[in-house]
CSV table of C-alpha atoms in Angstrom, one decimal:
chain,number,residue,atom,x,y,z
A,1,MET,CA,17.5,-14.5,-5.2
A,2,GLU,CA,19.0,-17.4,-6.8
A,3,GLY,CA,21.1,-16.9,-9.9
A,4,ILE,CA,20.8,-13.0,-9.6
A,5,GLU,CA,24.1,-11.1,-9.1
A,6,ASP,CA,22.8,-7.5,-8.7
A,7,ILE,CA,19.8,-5.3,-9.2
A,8,TYR,CA,19.8,-1.6,-9.9
A,9,PRO,CA,17.8,1.3,-11.5
A,10,LEU,CA,18.2,2.1,-15.3
A,11,THR,CA,19.9,5.2,-16.4
A,12,PRO,CA,17.6,8.0,-17.9
A,13,THR,CA,18.8,7.0,-21.4
A,14,GLN,CA,18.2,3.4,-20.8
A,15,ALA,CA,14.7,4.2,-19.5
A,16,GLY,CA,13.9,6.3,-22.6
A,17,MET,CA,14.9,3.4,-24.8
A,18,VAL,CA,12.7,0.9,-22.8
A,19,PHE,CA,9.7,3.0,-22.7
A,20,HIS,CA,10.0,3.4,-26.7
A,21,ALA,CA,10.5,-0.3,-27.1
A,22,LEU,CA,7.3,-1.0,-25.0
A,23,ALA,CA,5.3,1.4,-27.0
A,24,HIS,CA,6.7,0.3,-30.4
A,25,PRO,CA,8.0,-3.4,-30.0
A,26,ARG,CA,8.6,-4.0,-33.7
A,27,ASP,CA,10.0,-0.8,-35.1
A,28,GLY,CA,13.8,-1.8,-34.8
A,29,ALA,CA,14.8,1.3,-32.9
A,30,TYR,CA,17.6,0.8,-30.5
A,31,THR,CA,18.6,-2.7,-32.0
A,32,GLY,CA,22.3,-2.3,-32.7
A,33,GLN,CA,24.2,-4.6,-35.1
A,34,VAL,CA,27.9,-4.6,-35.5
A,35,CYS,CA,29.3,-6.9,-38.3
A,36,PHE,CA,33.0,-7.8,-37.9
A,37,ARG,CA,34.8,-9.2,-41.0
A,38,LEU,CA,37.3,-11.7,-39.9
A,39,LYS,CA,40.4,-12.8,-41.9
A,40,GLY,CA,42.5,-15.8,-41.1
A,41,PRO,CA,42.0,-19.1,-39.3
A,42,VAL,CA,39.2,-18.8,-36.8
A,43,ASP,CA,38.1,-21.6,-34.5
A,44,ALA,CA,34.3,-21.1,-34.3
A,45,GLU,CA,33.9,-23.1,-31.1
A,46,LEU,CA,36.7,-21.1,-29.6
A,47,MET,CA,35.2,-17.9,-30.6
A,48,ARG,CA,31.8,-18.9,-29.3
A,49,GLU,CA,33.3,-19.7,-25.9
A,50,THR,CA,35.2,-16.4,-26.0
A,51,TRP,CA,32.1,-14.3,-26.1
A,52,ASN,CA,30.6,-16.4,-23.3
A,53,ARG,CA,33.5,-15.2,-21.3
A,54,VAL,CA,33.3,-11.6,-22.5
A,55,ALA,CA,29.6,-11.7,-21.1
A,56,ALA,CA,31.0,-13.2,-17.8
A,57,ARG,CA,33.4,-10.3,-17.6
A,58,HIS,CA,30.9,-7.6,-18.0
A,59,ALA,CA,27.8,-7.4,-15.7
A,60,VAL,CA,25.8,-5.1,-18.1
A,61,LEU,CA,25.9,-8.0,-20.9
A,62,ARG,CA,24.3,-10.3,-18.5
A,63,SER,CA,21.3,-7.9,-17.7
A,64,ALA,CA,17.6,-8.2,-18.1
A,65,ILE,CA,15.2,-5.4,-17.6
A,66,LEU,CA,11.9,-5.8,-15.6
A,67,TRP,CA,9.0,-3.2,-15.2
A,68,GLU,CA,5.9,-5.1,-14.5
A,69,ASP,CA,4.4,-4.4,-11.0
A,70,LEU,CA,7.4,-2.1,-10.3
A,71,GLU,CA,7.4,1.7,-9.6
A,72,GLU,CA,10.3,2.0,-11.9
A,73,PRO,CA,12.2,-0.3,-14.3
A,74,LEU,CA,15.1,-2.2,-13.0
A,75,GLN,CA,17.9,-3.9,-14.6
A,76,VAL,CA,18.7,-7.3,-13.1
A,77,VAL,CA,22.2,-8.8,-13.6
A,78,HIS,CA,22.1,-12.7,-13.9
A,79,GLN,CA,25.1,-14.6,-12.7
A,80,ASP,CA,25.5,-16.8,-15.5
A,81,VAL,CA,24.3,-16.4,-19.2
A,82,GLU,CA,24.7,-18.4,-22.5
A,83,VAL,CA,25.2,-16.1,-25.4
A,84,PRO,CA,22.9,-17.1,-28.2
A,85,TRP,CA,25.0,-18.4,-31.2
A,86,GLU,CA,24.0,-19.3,-34.8
A,87,GLN,CA,26.4,-20.5,-37.3
A,88,PHE,CA,26.2,-20.7,-41.2
A,89,ASP,CA,28.5,-21.8,-44.0
A,90,TRP,CA,27.9,-19.7,-47.2
A,91,SER,CA,31.5,-20.4,-48.7
A,92,ASP,CA,30.1,-22.5,-51.5
A,93,LEU,CA,27.7,-19.5,-52.7
A,94,PRO,CA,28.9,-17.3,-55.6
A,95,ALA,CA,30.0,-13.8,-54.3
A,96,GLY,CA,26.9,-12.0,-55.7
A,97,GLU,CA,24.6,-14.4,-53.8
A,98,GLN,CA,26.7,-14.2,-50.7
A,99,ASP,CA,26.1,-10.5,-50.7
A,100,ILE,CA,22.3,-10.7,-51.2
A,101,ALA,CA,22.1,-13.4,-48.5
A,102,PHE,CA,24.0,-11.5,-46.1
A,103,GLU,CA,22.0,-8.3,-46.5
A,104,ARG,CA,18.8,-10.3,-46.2
A,105,PHE,CA,20.0,-11.8,-43.0
A,106,ARG,CA,21.1,-8.5,-41.6
A,107,ALA,CA,17.5,-7.0,-42.2
A,108,GLU,CA,15.9,-10.1,-40.7
A,109,ASP,CA,18.1,-10.3,-37.8
A,110,ARG,CA,17.6,-6.6,-36.9
A,111,SER,CA,13.8,-7.1,-37.0
A,112,ARG,CA,13.8,-9.9,-34.5
A,113,GLY,CA,14.5,-7.4,-31.7
A,114,PHE,CA,14.8,-8.6,-28.2
A,115,GLU,CA,12.6,-9.8,-25.3
A,116,LEU,CA,13.9,-7.4,-22.6
A,117,THR,CA,13.2,-9.6,-19.6
A,118,LEU,CA,15.3,-12.6,-21.1
A,119,PRO,CA,19.0,-12.0,-20.8
A,120,PRO,CA,21.3,-11.7,-22.4
A,121,LEU,CA,20.1,-8.9,-24.7
A,122,MET,CA,22.6,-9.7,-27.4
A,123,ARG,CA,23.3,-12.6,-29.7
A,124,LEU,CA,26.0,-13.6,-32.2
A,125,THR,CA,26.0,-15.2,-35.6
A,126,PHE,CA,29.2,-16.7,-37.3
A,127,ILE,CA,29.0,-16.9,-41.0
A,128,GLN,CA,31.8,-18.5,-43.1
A,129,MET,CA,32.4,-16.7,-46.4
A,130,GLY,CA,35.4,-18.4,-47.8
A,131,ALA,CA,38.4,-20.6,-46.8
A,132,GLN,CA,39.5,-18.1,-44.1
A,133,GLU,CA,37.0,-15.4,-44.3
A,134,TYR,CA,34.0,-14.9,-41.9
A,135,TRP,CA,31.5,-12.4,-40.9
A,136,LEU,CA,30.8,-12.3,-37.0
A,137,VAL,CA,27.5,-10.4,-36.4
A,138,TRP,CA,26.9,-9.0,-32.9
A,139,THR,CA,23.5,-7.9,-32.4
A,140,SER,CA,22.4,-6.2,-29.1
A,141,HIS,CA,19.9,-3.9,-27.5
A,142,HIS,CA,21.3,-0.4,-27.3
A,143,ALA,CA,20.4,-0.3,-23.6
A,144,ILE,CA,23.5,-2.5,-22.8
A,145,ALA,CA,26.2,-0.9,-24.9
A,146,ASP,CA,27.1,2.2,-26.8
A,147,GLY,CA,29.5,2.7,-29.7
A,148,TRP,CA,32.4,3.4,-27.5
A,149,SER,CA,32.0,0.0,-26.0
A,150,ILE,CA,32.9,-1.8,-29.2
A,151,SER,CA,36.5,-1.2,-29.0
A,152,ALA,CA,36.6,-2.6,-25.5
A,153,LEU,CA,34.7,-5.7,-26.5
A,154,LEU,CA,36.9,-6.3,-29.4
A,155,ALA,CA,40.0,-6.0,-27.2
A,156,ASP,CA,38.5,-8.5,-24.8
A,157,MET,CA,37.5,-10.7,-27.6
A,158,ALA,CA,41.1,-10.8,-29.0
A,159,ALA,CA,42.8,-11.2,-25.6
A,160,ILE,CA,40.4,-13.9,-24.4
A,161,TYR,CA,40.5,-16.0,-27.7
A,162,ALA,CA,44.4,-15.7,-27.7
A,163,GLY,CA,44.5,-16.8,-24.2
A,164,MET,CA,42.3,-19.8,-24.8
A,165,ASP,CA,44.3,-20.7,-28.0
A,166,LYS,CA,47.4,-21.1,-25.7
A,167,GLY,CA,45.4,-22.8,-23.0
A,168,THR,CA,45.9,-20.0,-20.6
A,169,ASP,CA,43.6,-17.2,-19.1
A,170,ALA,CA,43.9,-13.8,-20.5
A,171,ALA,CA,45.7,-11.2,-18.2
A,172,LEU,CA,43.0,-8.5,-18.3
A,173,PRO,CA,42.6,-5.8,-15.9
A,174,LEU,CA,39.1,-5.9,-13.8
A,175,ALA,CA,36.2,-4.6,-15.9
A,176,PHE,CA,34.7,-1.4,-15.0
A,177,PRO,CA,31.4,-2.2,-13.0
A,178,TYR,CA,28.4,-0.6,-14.5
A,179,ASN,CA,26.8,-0.2,-11.1
A,180,ARG,CA,29.5,2.2,-10.2
A,181,TYR,CA,28.3,4.6,-12.9
A,182,ILE,CA,24.7,4.0,-11.7
A,183,ALA,CA,26.0,5.1,-8.2
A,184,TRP,CA,27.8,8.0,-9.4
A,185,LEU,CA,24.7,9.2,-11.4
A,186,GLN,CA,22.5,8.9,-8.3
A,187,SER,CA,25.1,10.9,-6.2
A,188,ARG,CA,25.1,13.8,-8.6
A,189,ASP,CA,24.0,17.1,-7.4
A,190,GLU,CA,21.5,18.3,-10.0
A,191,SER,CA,20.3,21.4,-8.1
A,192,GLY,CA,21.8,23.6,-10.9
A,193,ALA,CA,20.4,21.8,-13.8
A,194,GLU,CA,16.8,23.0,-13.6
A,195,SER,CA,17.9,26.7,-13.9
A,196,TYR,CA,20.5,26.0,-16.6
A,197,TRP,CA,18.0,24.3,-18.9
A,198,ARG,CA,15.4,26.7,-18.2
A,199,ASP,CA,17.6,29.6,-19.1
A,200,ARG,CA,18.9,27.7,-22.2
A,201,LEU,CA,15.5,26.9,-23.7
A,202,ALA,CA,13.6,30.2,-22.4
A,203,GLY,CA,11.4,31.6,-25.3
A,204,PHE,CA,11.7,28.4,-27.4
A,205,THR,CA,8.0,27.4,-27.8
A,206,GLU,CA,7.6,25.7,-31.1
A,207,PRO,CA,9.9,22.7,-32.1
A,208,LEU,CA,11.3,22.6,-35.5
A,209,THR,CA,9.6,20.7,-38.2
A,210,LEU,CA,12.1,19.7,-40.8
A,211,LEU,CA,9.7,18.2,-43.2
A,212,THR,CA,6.0,17.0,-42.8
A,213,PRO,CA,5.3,13.2,-43.4
A,214,ARG,CA,4.5,12.1,-46.9
A,215,PRO,CA,0.6,11.5,-47.3
A,216,SER,CA,1.2,7.8,-47.1
A,217,ALA,CA,3.2,8.0,-43.9
A,218,PHE,CA,2.0,6.5,-40.7
A,219,ARG,CA,3.7,5.3,-37.4
A,220,ALA,CA,5.1,2.2,-38.8
A,221,GLU,CA,5.6,-0.8,-36.5
A,222,THR,CA,8.6,-2.1,-38.7
A,223,ASP,CA,11.9,-0.2,-39.2
A,224,THR,CA,11.6,2.4,-41.8
A,225,HIS,CA,15.0,4.0,-41.6
A,226,SER,CA,17.4,4.1,-44.3
A,227,THR,CA,21.2,5.3,-44.4
A,228,THR,CA,22.6,7.8,-47.0
A,229,LEU,CA,26.4,8.3,-46.9
A,230,ALA,CA,28.7,11.0,-48.1
A,231,SER,CA,32.4,11.6,-47.7
A,232,LEU,CA,34.2,14.9,-48.0
A,233,SER,CA,37.2,15.5,-50.1
A,234,ALA,CA,40.6,15.2,-48.4
A,235,GLU,CA,41.1,18.8,-49.3
A,236,LEU,CA,38.0,20.1,-47.7
A,237,THR,CA,38.6,18.0,-44.6
A,238,THR,CA,42.0,19.6,-44.3
A,239,ALA,CA,40.4,23.1,-44.7
A,240,LEU,CA,38.0,22.4,-41.9
A,241,LYS,CA,40.8,21.3,-39.6
A,242,GLU,CA,42.8,24.4,-40.4
A,243,ALA,CA,39.8,26.5,-39.7
A,244,CYS,CA,39.2,25.0,-36.4
A,245,GLN,CA,42.8,25.5,-35.5
A,246,ASN,CA,42.7,29.1,-36.6
A,247,ASN,CA,39.5,29.8,-34.7
A,248,ARG,CA,40.5,27.6,-31.7
A,249,ILE,CA,37.4,25.6,-31.8
A,250,SER,CA,36.6,21.9,-32.1
A,251,LEU,CA,35.6,20.2,-35.3
A,252,PHE,CA,32.3,19.2,-33.7
A,253,THR,CA,31.6,23.0,-32.9
A,254,LEU,CA,32.1,23.6,-36.7
A,255,VAL,CA,29.9,20.9,-37.7
A,256,GLN,CA,27.1,22.0,-35.0
A,257,ALA,CA,27.2,25.5,-36.8
A,258,ALA,CA,26.6,24.1,-40.2
A,259,TRP,CA,23.9,21.8,-39.0
A,260,GLY,CA,22.2,24.6,-37.1
A,261,ILE,CA,22.3,26.9,-40.2
A,262,LEU,CA,21.1,24.1,-42.5
A,263,LEU,CA,18.1,23.3,-40.2
A,264,GLY,CA,17.3,27.0,-39.8
A,265,ARG,CA,17.3,27.5,-43.6
A,266,TYR,CA,15.2,24.5,-44.3
A,267,CYS,CA,12.7,25.3,-41.5
A,268,ASP,CA,12.8,29.1,-42.3
A,269,ARG,CA,13.5,29.7,-38.7
A,270,ASP,CA,16.4,31.9,-36.8
A,271,ASP,CA,16.0,30.1,-33.5
A,272,VAL,CA,17.1,26.4,-33.9
A,273,VAL,CA,17.0,23.5,-31.4
A,274,PHE,CA,18.3,19.9,-32.1
A,275,GLY,CA,19.6,17.0,-30.2
A,276,VAL,CA,23.5,16.5,-29.6
A,277,THR,CA,24.6,13.0,-28.3
A,278,SER,CA,27.5,13.2,-25.9
A,279,SER,CA,29.7,10.2,-24.8
A,280,GLY,CA,28.4,10.8,-21.1
A,281,ARG,CA,31.6,9.1,-19.7
A,282,PRO,CA,32.7,11.3,-16.8
A,283,PRO,CA,36.5,11.7,-16.6
A,284,GLU,CA,36.6,11.5,-12.8
A,285,LEU,CA,35.6,7.8,-12.9
A,286,GLU,CA,38.8,5.9,-13.5
A,287,GLY,CA,38.6,3.3,-16.2
A,288,ILE,CA,35.4,4.8,-17.8
A,289,GLU,CA,37.2,5.0,-21.1
A,290,THR,CA,37.2,1.4,-21.6
A,291,ALA,CA,34.0,0.6,-19.8
A,292,VAL,CA,31.3,-1.5,-21.5
A,293,GLY,CA,27.7,-0.2,-21.2
A,294,LEU,CA,25.4,2.6,-22.2
A,295,PHE,CA,26.6,5.9,-21.1
A,296,LEU,CA,25.8,8.2,-23.9
A,297,ASN,CA,23.0,10.8,-23.6
A,298,THR,CA,21.1,13.2,-25.9
A,299,LEU,CA,20.2,16.5,-25.0
A,300,PRO,CA,19.1,19.9,-26.8
A,301,VAL,CA,21.5,22.6,-28.0
A,302,ARG,CA,20.1,25.8,-29.2
A,303,HIS,CA,21.5,28.2,-31.9
A,304,ARG,CA,20.1,31.7,-32.6
A,305,LEU,CA,20.9,32.7,-36.1
A,306,LEU,CA,21.4,36.5,-35.8
A,307,PRO,CA,21.9,38.0,-39.3
A,308,LYS,CA,24.6,40.5,-38.3
A,309,ARG,CA,26.4,38.1,-36.2
A,310,SER,CA,29.7,37.2,-37.8
A,311,VAL,CA,30.6,33.6,-38.3
A,312,ALA,CA,33.8,34.0,-36.4
A,313,ASP,CA,32.2,35.3,-33.3
A,314,TRP,CA,29.3,32.8,-33.4
A,315,LEU,CA,31.5,29.9,-33.6
A,316,GLN,CA,33.1,31.2,-30.5
A,317,ASP,CA,29.7,31.4,-29.0
A,318,ILE,CA,29.0,27.8,-29.8
A,319,GLN,CA,32.4,26.7,-28.3
A,320,SER,CA,31.7,28.6,-25.1
A,321,ASP,CA,28.1,27.1,-24.9
A,322,ALA,CA,29.6,23.6,-25.0
A,323,ARG,CA,31.2,24.0,-21.7
A,324,GLY,CA,28.0,24.6,-19.8
A,325,PHE,CA,26.4,21.7,-21.9
A,326,LEU,CA,29.1,19.3,-20.5
A,327,GLN,CA,28.5,20.3,-17.1
A,328,HIS,CA,24.8,19.1,-17.4
A,329,GLU,CA,25.2,16.3,-19.9
A,330,THR,CA,23.8,13.6,-17.5
A,331,THR,CA,20.4,15.4,-17.1
A,332,ALA,CA,17.5,13.2,-18.1
A,333,LEU,CA,15.9,14.4,-21.4
A,334,PRO,CA,12.3,14.0,-20.0
A,335,ARG,CA,13.2,16.6,-17.2
A,336,VAL,CA,14.6,18.9,-19.7
A,337,LYS,CA,11.3,18.8,-21.6
A,338,GLU,CA,9.4,19.5,-18.4
A,339,TRP,CA,11.7,22.6,-17.9
A,340,SER,CA,11.1,23.8,-21.4
A,341,GLU,CA,8.3,26.1,-22.7
A,342,ILE,CA,6.8,23.5,-25.2
A,343,SER,CA,3.6,22.9,-23.4
A,344,ASP,CA,2.1,20.2,-25.6
A,345,GLY,CA,3.2,16.6,-26.2
A,346,SER,CA,5.6,17.5,-28.8
A,347,PRO,CA,9.3,16.5,-28.5
A,348,LEU,CA,12.0,19.2,-28.1
A,349,PHE,CA,13.6,18.0,-31.2
A,350,ASP,CA,13.5,15.3,-33.9
A,351,THR,CA,16.8,15.6,-35.3
A,352,ILE,CA,20.1,14.8,-33.6
A,353,LEU,CA,23.9,15.1,-34.4
A,354,VAL,CA,26.4,12.5,-33.3
A,355,MET,CA,30.1,12.5,-33.7
A,356,THR,CA,31.7,9.0,-33.3
A,357,ASN,CA,34.9,10.3,-31.7
A,358,TYR,CA,35.8,6.8,-30.3
A,359,PRO,CA,38.9,6.5,-28.2
A,360,LYS,CA,40.7,4.2,-30.7
A,361,SER,CA,40.3,2.5,-34.0
A,362,TYR,CA,38.7,-0.9,-34.0
A,363,ALA,CA,41.8,-2.6,-36.0
A,364,ARG,CA,44.2,-1.8,-33.3
A,365,ALA,CA,42.1,-3.3,-30.6
A,366,SER,CA,41.3,-6.5,-32.4
A,367,ASN,CA,43.9,-8.6,-33.8
A,368,GLY,CA,43.9,-12.3,-32.7
A,369,PRO,CA,46.2,-15.1,-33.2
A,370,GLY,CA,46.5,-15.5,-36.9
A,371,TRP,CA,43.4,-13.6,-37.7
A,372,SER,CA,42.5,-9.9,-37.8
A,373,VAL,CA,39.2,-7.8,-37.9
A,374,ALA,CA,39.5,-6.4,-41.4
A,375,ASN,CA,36.2,-4.3,-41.3
A,376,VAL,CA,33.7,-3.1,-38.9
A,377,ASP,CA,30.2,-2.2,-40.1
A,378,VAL,CA,28.0,-0.5,-37.4
A,379,GLU,CA,24.3,-0.2,-38.0
A,380,ASP,CA,21.9,1.1,-35.3
A,381,HIS,CA,18.7,3.1,-35.6
A,382,SER,CA,17.2,5.6,-33.0
A,383,ASN,CA,13.5,6.7,-33.0
A,384,TYR,CA,14.5,10.1,-34.5
A,385,ALA,CA,13.3,11.2,-38.0
A,386,LEU,CA,16.9,12.4,-38.8
A,387,ALA,CA,20.3,11.5,-37.3
A,388,LEU,CA,23.5,12.9,-38.8
A,389,VAL,CA,26.5,10.9,-37.8
A,390,ILE,CA,29.9,12.3,-38.3
A,391,THR,CA,33.2,10.2,-38.3
A,392,PRO,CA,36.4,12.1,-38.5
A,393,GLY,CA,39.4,10.9,-40.5
A,394,ALA,CA,41.5,11.9,-43.4
A,395,ARG,CA,38.1,12.3,-45.2
A,396,LEU,CA,35.2,13.5,-43.0
A,397,GLU,CA,32.5,10.8,-43.3
A,398,LEU,CA,28.8,12.0,-43.1
A,399,LYS,CA,26.1,9.3,-42.4
A,400,LEU,CA,22.4,10.4,-42.4
A,401,VAL,CA,20.1,7.9,-41.0
A,402,HIS,CA,16.6,9.1,-41.9
A,403,ASP,CA,13.0,7.8,-41.4
A,404,THR,CA,11.9,7.2,-45.1
A,405,ASN,CA,8.3,8.2,-44.1
A,406,VAL,CA,9.5,11.8,-43.5
A,407,VAL,CA,12.9,12.1,-45.4
A,408,SER,CA,13.3,10.4,-48.9
A,409,GLY,CA,16.5,9.2,-50.3
A,410,ASP,CA,16.7,12.2,-52.6
A,411,THR,CA,16.0,14.7,-50.0
A,412,ALA,CA,18.7,13.0,-47.8
A,413,ARG,CA,21.2,13.4,-50.6
A,414,GLN,CA,20.4,17.0,-51.0
A,415,ILE,CA,20.7,17.6,-47.4
A,416,LEU,CA,24.3,16.2,-47.3
A,417,SER,CA,25.1,18.2,-50.3
A,418,ASP,CA,23.9,21.4,-48.7
A,419,LEU,CA,25.8,20.5,-45.5
A,420,GLU,CA,29.1,20.1,-47.4
A,421,CYS,CA,28.6,23.6,-49.0
A,422,LEU,CA,27.9,25.2,-45.7
A,423,LEU,CA,31.0,23.5,-44.1
A,424,ASP,CA,33.0,24.8,-47.0
A,425,THR,CA,31.7,28.3,-46.6
A,426,LEU,CA,32.2,28.5,-42.7
A,427,ALA,CA,35.8,27.2,-43.1
A,428,ARG,CA,36.8,29.5,-45.9
A,429,GLU,CA,34.8,32.7,-45.2
A,430,PRO,CA,34.6,33.2,-41.3
A,431,GLY,CA,34.2,36.9,-42.0
A,432,LEU,CA,30.8,36.5,-43.3
A,433,GLU,CA,27.7,37.5,-41.2
A,434,LEU,CA,25.3,34.8,-40.8
A,435,GLY,CA,22.6,36.7,-42.8
A,436,GLN,CA,25.0,36.5,-45.9
A,437,ILE,CA,25.0,32.5,-45.8
């Protein structure tokens, strides 16, 4: 076909996002928005051409998604695309008006969404805020890139821009081809997946209901998600890290445990299932760490809150369970749902836990000739009612993305406060029994 470079199936995670977009085209789920604060002299036209070359480098950024009259949706890679680009100069606006205008723009930009059949499923907006201060806003559909991809994209941006600034081509290694990952998925032996997931979910027949929708709630066709933030103290963060070292567990295991207890107490349940998002990047594929594309997957984890079980022993159980989870982390969520004992149309879970353990900081990946990325602000929403996003650092950051039709701002703040207390208890009192928490 003229102008077409490749055609291949969607990953299960991509397919789930597409089906949701078709059912709810205006709700804003899976539209990602990354805002890069640039400081220093930036040539706007050079930056525009830089991103056209970034798209040329990565096939997944030139993909469209087709489904009409097809047995299954396909992603179609176009040979050439022009990345949509808008440019504004707000440098004459007072600082307060700049902030208001920028937040208004961000909301309006996210609400625009994407026509999935028209590539590229991304756009850029360049906004001048001062003499040498800019926002570069990269908006994309989550089906073409995940959070891990941002560092790789910024590294490409810096290298390609620097090369063009010198009148040369950047000396970059070949980009990881997304179709290699698709081929790897298709070659996977999933024969053990069904027995694993049936065993993990046996006896779980009723999904958790964290909170019932408020009386005025309805399935909105616009985005109703909000974000509530909290940051743990440096002292508590250090205590958590020391507890993990003493118990030979990961920080993610400790957070999983606290989140499981919190959901159990809020829902009055001792058998808890929620979603966990993994990077989905198989280490056996060389170059996967710096690949651009959507690799992550969200699958259920189950925690039984046995009252007499000690915290220390339970944490070891969770750490051990994680090994089996990783062996089957590429299983399609709809298949897992089929193998569960939830017989009606209810989802397995409506809350998810994500740890943003990206391979390197954005800042180290993204300095250009004379300019730097001073800040990166990532905003994306899923279709889940509640998503807890954890970012490690000197102070552990907690971000709760919540559907305001289900979880109000006050409730979100209470959830984060309770979670902090639970983390403190798990770290400092591992000898307690679960029934004492």
